[in-house]
Short mmCIF file of C-alpha atoms in Angstrom, two decimals:
data_model
loop_
_atom_site.label_atom_id
_atom_site.label_comp_id
_atom_site.label_asym_id
_atom_site.label_seq_id
_atom_site.Cartn_x
_atom_site.Cartn_y
_atom_site.Cartn_z
CA MET A 1 114.69 87.09 79.48
CA SER A 2 114.95 90.38 78.13
CA SER A 3 116.25 93.03 80.50
CA GLU A 4 112.63 94.71 80.56
CA GLU A 5 111.36 91.39 81.75
CA ALA A 6 113.69 90.75 84.34
CA PRO A 7 112.95 91.28 87.96
CA ALA A 8 113.80 94.47 89.64
CA PRO A 9 116.75 94.03 92.12
CA VAL A 10 115.95 93.78 95.90
CA THR A 11 118.54 94.34 98.33
CA GLY A 12 117.66 92.52 101.53
CA ARG A 13 119.17 95.15 104.16
CA SER A 14 118.87 98.77 104.35
CA THR A 15 122.59 99.75 103.06
CA GLN A 16 124.03 99.33 99.77
CA ALA A 17 126.77 96.69 99.33
CA GLY A 18 130.41 98.22 99.33
CA GLU A 19 129.13 101.47 101.43
CA SER A 20 131.59 102.21 103.94
CA PRO A 21 130.45 102.25 107.84
CA PRO A 22 131.06 106.04 107.97
CA GLU A 23 128.39 106.56 105.03
CA ARG A 24 126.25 103.96 106.48
CA TRP A 25 126.26 105.42 109.93
CA ALA A 26 126.72 109.00 109.11
CA TRP A 27 123.25 109.85 111.10
CA VAL A 28 124.03 108.24 114.31
CA GLU A 29 124.76 110.44 117.39
CA ARG A 30 128.39 110.31 117.31
CA SER A 31 128.67 110.93 121.31
CA ILE A 32 127.17 107.58 121.88
CA TRP A 33 128.18 105.93 119.05
CA THR A 34 132.03 106.21 118.48
CA GLU A 35 134.00 104.36 116.18
CA ARG A 36 134.79 101.39 118.57
CA MET A 37 130.88 101.30 119.17
CA LEU A 38 130.09 101.39 115.20
CA GLU A 39 132.88 98.48 114.48
CA ALA A 40 131.42 96.23 117.04
CA LEU A 41 127.74 96.91 115.39
CA GLU A 42 129.10 96.11 112.09
CA LYS A 43 130.92 92.78 113.28
CA GLY A 44 127.78 92.18 115.69
CA VAL A 45 128.21 91.32 119.30
CA LYS A 46 128.36 88.00 120.95
CA GLY A 47 124.92 86.38 120.71
CA GLY A 48 123.50 89.57 118.75
CA VAL A 49 122.34 90.97 122.29
CA TRP A 50 123.59 94.38 123.42
CA PHE A 51 124.20 94.92 127.45
CA SER A 52 124.96 98.09 129.53
CA LEU A 53 123.34 100.58 127.58
CA VAL A 54 121.36 102.57 129.99
CA ASP A 55 124.76 104.50 130.91
CA LYS A 56 124.67 105.75 127.57
CA VAL A 57 120.91 106.77 127.78
CA ARG A 58 121.67 108.98 130.91
CA ARG A 59 124.99 110.25 129.88
CA PRO A 60 124.90 114.18 130.30
CA SER A 61 125.81 114.51 126.23
CA THR A 62 123.36 112.18 125.27
CA LEU A 63 120.56 114.07 127.31
CA ALA A 64 121.87 117.24 125.92
CA ALA A 65 121.60 116.06 122.42
CA ALA A 66 118.20 114.52 122.90
CA TRP A 67 117.00 117.84 124.61
CA GLU A 68 118.24 119.84 121.45
CA ARG A 69 116.10 117.73 119.19
CA VAL A 70 113.15 118.43 121.28
CA ARG A 71 113.48 121.78 121.67
CA ARG A 72 113.69 122.06 117.60
CA ASN A 73 110.72 119.98 116.94
CA ALA A 74 108.72 122.25 119.96
CA GLY A 75 105.36 120.85 120.18
CA SER A 76 102.53 121.47 122.61
CA ALA A 77 102.86 120.76 126.21
CA GLY A 78 101.85 117.37 127.89
CA ALA A 79 99.80 116.37 130.78
CA ASP A 80 101.93 118.43 133.54
CA GLY A 81 101.51 121.63 131.23
CA GLN A 82 105.06 122.37 130.88
CA SER A 83 105.86 123.79 127.74
CA VAL A 84 109.32 123.56 125.76
CA LYS A 85 109.92 127.34 126.39
CA ALA A 86 109.12 126.64 130.19
CA PHE A 87 111.65 123.85 130.03
CA GLU A 88 114.43 125.72 128.35
CA ALA A 89 114.23 128.39 130.97
CA GLN A 90 115.75 126.02 133.40
CA ALA A 91 117.21 123.19 131.20
CA GLU A 92 120.40 122.78 132.88
CA ASP A 93 118.51 122.16 136.33
CA HIS A 94 115.92 119.90 134.59
CA LEU A 95 118.64 117.86 132.59
CA LYS A 96 120.59 117.26 135.79
CA ARG A 97 117.31 116.23 137.62
CA LEU A 98 116.62 113.95 134.84
CA ARG A 99 119.91 112.33 135.18
CA GLU A 100 119.78 111.61 138.79
CA GLU A 101 116.32 110.27 138.40
CA LEU A 102 117.55 107.92 135.80
CA ALA A 103 121.07 107.00 137.82
CA GLU A 104 118.83 106.08 140.98
CA GLY A 105 116.13 104.27 139.35
CA ARG A 106 113.49 106.84 140.33
CA TYR A 107 112.48 107.96 136.91
CA ARG A 108 108.73 107.05 135.95
CA PRO A 109 107.09 108.17 132.74
CA SER A 110 103.91 110.46 133.16
CA PRO A 111 100.65 110.19 131.71
CA VAL A 112 100.28 111.07 128.06
CA LYS A 113 98.05 113.83 127.01
CA ARG A 114 95.38 112.36 124.41
CA VAL A 115 94.33 114.83 122.06
CA TRP A 116 92.29 114.05 118.63
CA ILE A 117 93.29 115.70 115.22
CA ALA A 118 91.61 115.58 112.03
CA LYS A 119 92.55 113.29 109.60
CA PRO A 120 93.63 114.82 106.47
CA GLY A 121 90.66 115.05 103.54
CA SER A 122 88.31 113.32 105.99
CA ARG A 123 86.07 114.12 108.59
CA GLN A 124 87.42 111.34 110.95
CA LYS A 125 89.95 112.17 113.70
CA ARG A 126 92.66 110.17 115.08
CA PRO A 127 94.21 110.06 118.80
CA LEU A 128 97.48 111.55 119.34
CA GLY A 129 99.32 111.31 122.60
CA VAL A 130 101.17 114.01 123.76
CA PRO A 131 103.94 113.21 126.20
CA THR A 132 105.45 115.59 128.66
CA VAL A 133 108.70 117.40 127.71
CA ARG A 134 110.86 115.44 130.25
CA ASP A 135 109.32 112.27 128.66
CA ARG A 136 110.16 113.28 125.05
CA ILE A 137 113.55 113.85 126.13
CA VAL A 138 114.37 110.56 127.79
CA GLN A 139 112.43 108.83 124.78
CA THR A 140 114.80 110.75 122.40
CA ALA A 141 117.91 109.64 124.46
CA LEU A 142 116.89 106.08 124.34
CA ARG A 143 116.11 106.17 120.49
CA LEU A 144 119.39 107.72 120.01
CA VAL A 145 120.98 104.71 121.79
CA ILE A 146 119.17 101.84 120.44
CA GLU A 147 117.81 102.86 116.88
CA PRO A 148 121.47 101.55 115.15
CA ILE A 149 121.08 98.19 116.71
CA PHE A 150 117.81 97.63 115.01
CA GLU A 151 118.87 99.58 112.04
CA ARG A 152 121.50 97.17 111.33
CA GLU A 153 119.04 94.45 110.45
CA PHE A 154 115.80 96.31 109.07
CA ALA A 155 114.82 95.32 105.34
CA ALA A 156 115.32 97.44 102.43
CA THR A 157 111.43 96.90 101.95
CA SER A 158 110.91 99.36 104.91
CA TYR A 159 110.72 102.96 104.39
CA GLY A 160 108.75 104.68 106.95
CA PHE A 161 110.37 106.64 110.03
CA ARG A 162 113.90 105.49 109.17
CA PRO A 163 117.12 107.59 108.78
CA GLY A 164 117.79 108.67 105.18
CA ARG A 165 114.51 107.11 103.92
CA GLY A 166 111.09 108.34 103.24
CA CYS A 167 108.02 108.45 101.29
CA LYS A 168 109.79 109.25 98.03
CA ASP A 169 112.17 106.49 98.33
CA ALA A 170 109.10 104.15 98.53
CA LEU A 171 107.17 105.81 95.62
CA ARG A 172 110.60 105.59 93.49
CA ARG A 173 110.59 101.74 94.40
CA VAL A 174 106.73 101.15 93.28
CA ASP A 175 107.84 102.94 89.92
CA GLU A 176 110.46 100.50 89.22
CA LEU A 177 108.40 97.38 90.20
CA LEU A 178 105.53 98.65 87.81
CA ARG A 179 108.15 99.20 85.01
CA HIS A 180 109.43 95.66 85.69
CA GLY A 181 106.05 93.92 85.37
CA HIS A 182 104.86 93.87 88.56
CA VAL A 183 101.35 95.19 87.92
CA TRP A 184 99.30 92.78 90.14
CA VAL A 185 98.86 94.80 93.53
CA VAL A 186 97.99 93.76 96.92
CA ASP A 187 96.82 96.90 98.26
CA ALA A 188 96.50 96.27 102.08
CA ASP A 189 96.20 98.30 105.48
CA LEU A 190 96.51 97.09 109.10
CA LYS A 191 93.39 98.06 110.90
CA GLY A 192 94.61 100.26 113.81
CA TYR A 193 98.21 98.98 113.93
CA PHE A 194 99.79 101.50 116.28
CA ASP A 195 97.05 100.73 118.93
CA SER A 196 96.76 97.12 118.65
CA ILE A 197 100.53 95.79 118.97
CA PRO A 198 100.45 93.07 121.61
CA HIS A 199 103.25 94.58 124.44
CA ASP A 200 104.48 91.17 125.43
CA ARG A 201 105.08 89.97 121.84
CA LEU A 202 106.81 93.37 121.00
CA MET A 203 109.01 93.28 124.30
CA ASP A 204 110.00 89.80 122.94
CA GLU A 205 111.32 91.11 119.67
CA VAL A 206 113.04 93.96 121.47
CA ARG A 207 114.85 91.36 124.08
CA LYS A 208 116.37 89.65 120.97
CA ARG A 209 118.80 92.59 120.72
CA ILE A 210 118.77 94.18 124.17
CA ALA A 211 119.30 92.65 127.44
CA ASP A 212 120.03 95.74 129.83
CA GLY A 213 117.02 95.32 131.80
CA ARG A 214 116.96 99.13 132.96
CA VAL A 215 116.72 99.69 129.16
CA LEU A 216 113.95 97.07 128.70
CA ASP A 217 111.99 98.75 131.71
CA LEU A 218 112.34 101.92 130.16
CA ILE A 219 110.70 100.77 127.19
CA GLU A 220 108.06 98.79 128.75
CA GLY A 221 107.33 101.83 130.91
CA TYR A 222 106.48 104.10 127.84
CA LEU A 223 104.15 101.15 126.52
CA ARG A 224 102.33 101.27 129.82
CA GLN A 225 102.12 104.66 130.95
CA GLY A 226 98.73 106.02 131.60
CA VAL A 227 96.67 108.05 129.03
CA LEU A 228 94.87 111.38 130.34
CA GLU A 229 91.97 111.99 128.36
CA GLU A 230 89.37 114.57 129.50
CA MET A 231 90.35 114.42 133.08
CA LYS A 232 90.07 110.47 132.95
CA LEU A 233 93.25 108.40 133.63
CA TRP A 234 93.41 105.18 131.93
CA THR A 235 96.16 102.45 130.95
CA PRO A 236 96.20 100.73 127.59
CA GLN A 237 96.60 97.31 127.33
CA THR A 238 97.89 97.11 123.80
CA GLY A 239 99.63 99.52 121.41
CA THR A 240 102.26 102.07 121.39
CA PRO A 241 101.08 105.62 121.57
CA GLN A 242 100.96 107.83 118.15
CA GLY A 243 102.84 110.75 119.00
CA ALA A 244 105.51 109.17 121.36
CA VAL A 245 109.24 109.64 120.24
CA ILE A 246 109.98 106.01 120.48
CA SER A 247 106.91 104.66 118.82
CA PRO A 248 107.64 104.72 115.07
CA LEU A 249 110.95 102.52 115.95
CA LEU A 250 109.15 100.24 117.77
CA ALA A 251 106.50 99.64 115.27
CA ASN A 252 109.04 98.90 112.72
CA VAL A 253 110.77 96.20 114.92
CA TYR A 254 107.56 94.53 115.60
CA LEU A 255 106.87 94.33 111.70
CA HIS A 256 110.45 93.51 110.76
CA PRO A 257 109.90 89.53 110.97
CA VAL A 258 107.10 90.12 108.45
CA ASP A 259 109.33 92.21 106.02
CA GLU A 260 111.90 89.38 106.31
CA ALA A 261 109.36 86.69 105.85
CA MET A 262 107.79 88.08 102.70
CA ARG A 263 111.33 88.90 101.38
CA GLN A 264 112.42 85.14 101.90
CA ALA A 265 109.08 84.09 100.33
CA GLY A 266 110.09 86.00 97.07
CA HIS A 267 107.42 88.66 97.42
CA GLU A 268 108.14 92.44 96.40
CA MET A 269 106.63 94.37 99.32
CA VAL A 270 107.14 98.00 99.97
CA ARG A 271 106.09 99.00 103.38
CA TYR A 272 105.92 102.56 104.81
CA ALA A 273 104.91 102.09 108.60
CA ASP A 274 101.47 100.48 108.77
CA ASP A 275 100.78 101.00 105.00
CA PHE A 276 101.95 98.66 102.45
CA VAL A 277 101.62 97.29 99.08
CA VAL A 278 103.08 94.04 97.54
CA LEU A 279 103.48 93.96 93.67
CA CYS A 280 103.48 90.92 91.67
CA ARG A 281 103.42 89.63 88.23
CA ASN A 282 100.17 87.82 87.88
CA ARG A 283 96.95 87.26 89.82
CA GLU A 284 98.11 83.95 91.29
CA GLU A 285 101.38 85.46 92.76
CA ALA A 286 99.27 88.33 94.16
CA GLU A 287 96.73 85.95 95.76
CA GLU A 288 99.59 84.12 97.37
CA ALA A 289 101.19 87.04 98.60
CA LEU A 290 97.50 88.04 100.44
CA ALA A 291 97.39 84.74 101.76
CA THR A 292 100.98 84.95 103.14
CA VAL A 293 100.69 88.49 104.56
CA ARG A 294 97.29 87.81 106.13
CA ARG A 295 98.66 84.61 107.81
CA LEU A 296 101.76 86.80 109.28
CA ALA A 297 99.56 89.31 110.41
CA GLU A 298 97.33 87.08 112.25
CA GLU A 299 100.45 85.36 113.60
CA ARG A 300 101.29 88.63 115.40
CA GLY A 301 97.89 89.36 116.41
CA LEU A 302 97.24 92.01 113.89
CA THR A 303 94.31 92.05 111.41
CA LEU A 304 94.17 93.20 107.81
CA HIS A 305 91.16 96.10 107.41
CA PRO A 306 88.66 93.97 105.43
CA ASP A 307 87.49 97.17 103.53
CA LYS A 308 90.89 98.55 102.62
CA THR A 309 92.71 95.36 101.57
CA ARG A 310 92.31 93.93 98.02
CA ILE A 311 93.74 92.70 94.92
CA THR A 312 93.64 94.97 91.96
CA HIS A 313 95.49 95.51 88.70
CA ALA A 314 97.76 98.64 87.96
CA GLY A 315 95.65 99.42 85.14
CA ASP A 316 92.66 99.56 87.48
CA GLY A 317 94.35 102.10 89.86
CA PHE A 318 95.85 101.60 93.38
CA ASP A 319 96.51 104.27 96.12
CA PHE A 320 99.68 104.63 98.19
CA LEU A 321 101.48 107.30 100.18
CA GLY A 322 99.38 110.26 98.70
CA TYR A 323 99.26 109.15 95.16
CA HIS A 324 97.04 107.37 92.77
CA PHE A 325 98.79 105.00 90.50
CA GLU A 326 97.13 103.87 87.13
CA ARG A 327 97.69 103.13 83.49
CA GLY A 328 101.44 103.73 84.04
CA THR A 329 101.22 107.07 85.62
CA ARG A 330 100.15 108.82 88.80
CA TRP A 331 98.47 111.74 90.34
CA PRO A 332 97.51 112.72 93.71
CA ARG A 333 94.62 110.89 95.47
CA ASP A 334 91.29 112.45 96.23
CA LYS A 335 92.12 113.15 99.87
CA SER A 336 95.86 114.76 99.15
CA LEU A 337 93.88 117.17 96.58
CA MET A 338 91.06 117.76 99.55
CA LYS A 339 93.83 118.25 101.90
CA LEU A 340 95.53 120.72 99.60
CA LYS A 341 92.04 122.82 98.97
CA ASP A 342 91.34 122.50 102.60
CA ALA A 343 94.62 124.35 103.53
CA LEU A 344 94.09 126.98 100.89
CA ARG A 345 90.62 127.85 101.70
CA ALA A 346 91.73 128.54 105.43
CA LYS A 347 94.15 130.98 103.91
CA THR A 348 91.92 132.99 101.25
CA PRO A 349 88.48 133.59 102.93
CA ARG A 350 86.86 136.55 100.93
CA ALA A 351 86.69 138.69 103.99
CA ASN A 352 90.50 138.79 104.47
CA GLY A 353 92.03 141.82 105.97
CA ARG A 354 95.68 140.87 104.93
CA SER A 355 97.47 142.56 101.88
CA LEU A 356 97.80 140.74 98.84
CA GLU A 357 101.75 140.11 99.40
CA CYS A 358 100.89 138.57 102.66
CA ILE A 359 98.46 136.23 101.00
CA PHE A 360 100.50 135.24 98.44
CA ALA A 361 103.16 134.63 100.60
CA ASP A 362 101.30 132.44 102.86
CA VAL A 363 99.72 130.41 99.79
CA ASN A 364 103.04 130.15 98.25
CA ARG A 365 104.39 128.22 101.24
CA THR A 366 102.01 125.91 100.96
CA LEU A 367 101.93 125.42 97.40
CA ARG A 368 105.77 124.93 97.21
CA GLY A 369 105.56 122.35 100.02
CA TRP A 370 102.71 120.26 98.34
CA PHE A 371 104.42 120.56 95.01
CA ALA A 372 107.78 119.22 96.21
CA TYR A 373 106.17 115.89 96.96
CA PHE A 374 103.67 115.83 94.03
CA GLN A 375 105.67 117.33 91.45
CA HIS A 376 106.03 113.81 89.67
CA SER A 377 102.24 113.85 89.06
CA HIS A 378 100.66 113.79 85.68
CA TRP A 379 100.64 117.16 84.28
CA THR A 380 97.06 117.43 83.72
CA THR A 381 96.94 117.67 87.82
CA PHE A 382 98.34 121.24 87.89
CA PRO A 383 96.28 123.72 85.78
CA PRO A 384 93.05 123.07 87.05
CA LEU A 385 94.49 123.63 90.80
CA ASP A 386 95.86 126.79 89.64
CA ALA A 387 92.66 128.03 88.03
CA TRP A 388 90.73 126.93 91.43
CA LEU A 389 93.03 129.01 93.42
CA ARG A 390 93.15 132.10 91.03
CA ARG A 391 89.26 132.03 91.13
CA ARG A 392 89.26 132.14 95.14
CA LEU A 393 91.77 135.19 94.79
CA ARG A 394 89.63 136.90 92.46
CA SER A 395 86.69 136.56 94.81
CA ILE A 396 88.76 138.31 97.19
CA LEU A 397 89.70 141.28 94.78
CA ARG A 398 86.12 141.12 93.93
CA LYS A 399 84.95 141.89 97.31
CA ARG A 400 87.51 144.38 97.75
CA SER A 401 86.06 146.42 94.80
CA LYS A 402 82.86 146.38 96.24
CA ARG A 403 81.28 143.77 94.25
CA ARG A 404 78.91 141.03 95.63
CA GLY A 405 79.19 137.49 95.27
CA ILE A 406 82.38 135.19 93.80
CA SER A 407 84.30 135.56 90.84
CA ARG A 408 82.37 135.42 87.92
CA GLY A 409 81.71 137.33 84.37
CA LEU A 410 84.39 139.59 83.60
CA ASP A 411 86.81 139.02 86.57
CA HIS A 412 89.19 137.14 84.51
CA GLN A 413 89.65 140.32 82.19
CA ARG A 414 89.53 142.67 85.18
CA TRP A 415 92.51 140.28 86.75
CA PRO A 416 93.95 138.10 84.08
CA ASN A 417 96.45 135.30 84.94
CA ALA A 418 99.36 137.65 84.13
CA TYR A 419 98.14 139.78 87.35
CA PHE A 420 99.02 137.09 89.69
CA ARG A 421 102.24 135.93 87.77
CA GLU A 422 103.86 139.46 87.98
CA ARG A 423 102.85 139.58 91.59
CA GLY A 424 104.66 136.48 92.54
CA LEU A 425 101.83 133.80 92.88
CA PHE A 426 103.22 130.34 92.85
CA SER A 427 102.03 128.41 89.90
CA LEU A 428 101.80 124.79 89.89
CA ALA A 429 101.78 124.36 86.31
CA GLU A 430 104.64 126.40 85.58
CA ALA A 431 106.63 124.79 88.39
CA HIS A 432 106.00 121.54 86.73
CA ARG A 433 106.94 122.41 83.17
CA SER A 434 110.30 123.86 84.65
CA ALA A 435 110.66 120.63 86.64
CA LEU A 436 110.50 118.80 83.28
CA ARG A 437 113.10 120.87 81.51
CA PRO A 438 116.61 119.57 81.27
CA SER A 439 118.67 121.19 83.44
#
């Protein structure tokens, strides 16, 4: 078998062999995870189950570290109306009260405020739960304590909401597998995953590693906390609320057995939260992989979306994490392009009272952020987007020069491409050419 035909290597764990513990756990909160704790984590505790963790959650240094993270992330007020800024004004008193409530067993999560936000590139909306600032702090403290326990075992095939991993790592893995001949793709989607996780079975997974009853009560309290929506309060029977700090970790905990089962079956799955693909060498293998993942999902009380799950060949194309893969290359999928254009439209209405410098600076921030993620797209992606944006900017200039209608006619000569370049407008095409040049 040639090197090109050899399977791409797969690591069964999220860390590389030979990586030292300090490198592996550089991301942990060191006021909690001391050298002694990390040594126990590396060697494994008796029975694989951790006791006496709640004292670390309520420790002043843990709550202070959690508060700092919540403060940096900002976000809107929860159901109690208290903003991050208002909490900050009396942070010391609030944190002291939280410590006392946790120590005395009086702490109870408040209802989450449910809001509906637009899905990028779609007219649909998705629910988002907004916890109170107090609950965000305790959830963050809880995550700082328990996340390393589960990270020790999470599979390398899982990339979503994990320290030191992200979308770009998952995309690189997909590219690697495609180059090694895994060109049959199971393109799958779990229907309403975050809202359909069974509470009792999720807690069973958590109990495999955590035996501190007070920590388990905290986690279960977040799963069953009320939801306040349009002045109506109700209690969810399944799911972990999107928007809760602890939810992504719990979602990965529940899907970890699926990751392991697929790995043991020899299937090359790349998963980012509830979005995943399985890359295979032939149609038969893909059909087997789909049957396996469907069975595993059903065993966990989950459902593959009937309209978003299919087997396809890479030559016919598939979407994953904002990209469209096809014929050995990739470019932004349609929804990703729509999201960018919607953001730019909002910044470039013709009736725009801001100076060109302000408009360009605002637009450039969006373009640079978008390009940082999509710079690996095929080169033909970028010139049309540049032209589309310049046309909108010419329409602004046309209105300011007392001309009616959108950009047309001689506007390209009045304000040539060089006009925008000289004033510092970010060019996606030029940035892409620059990125391809050898350093």
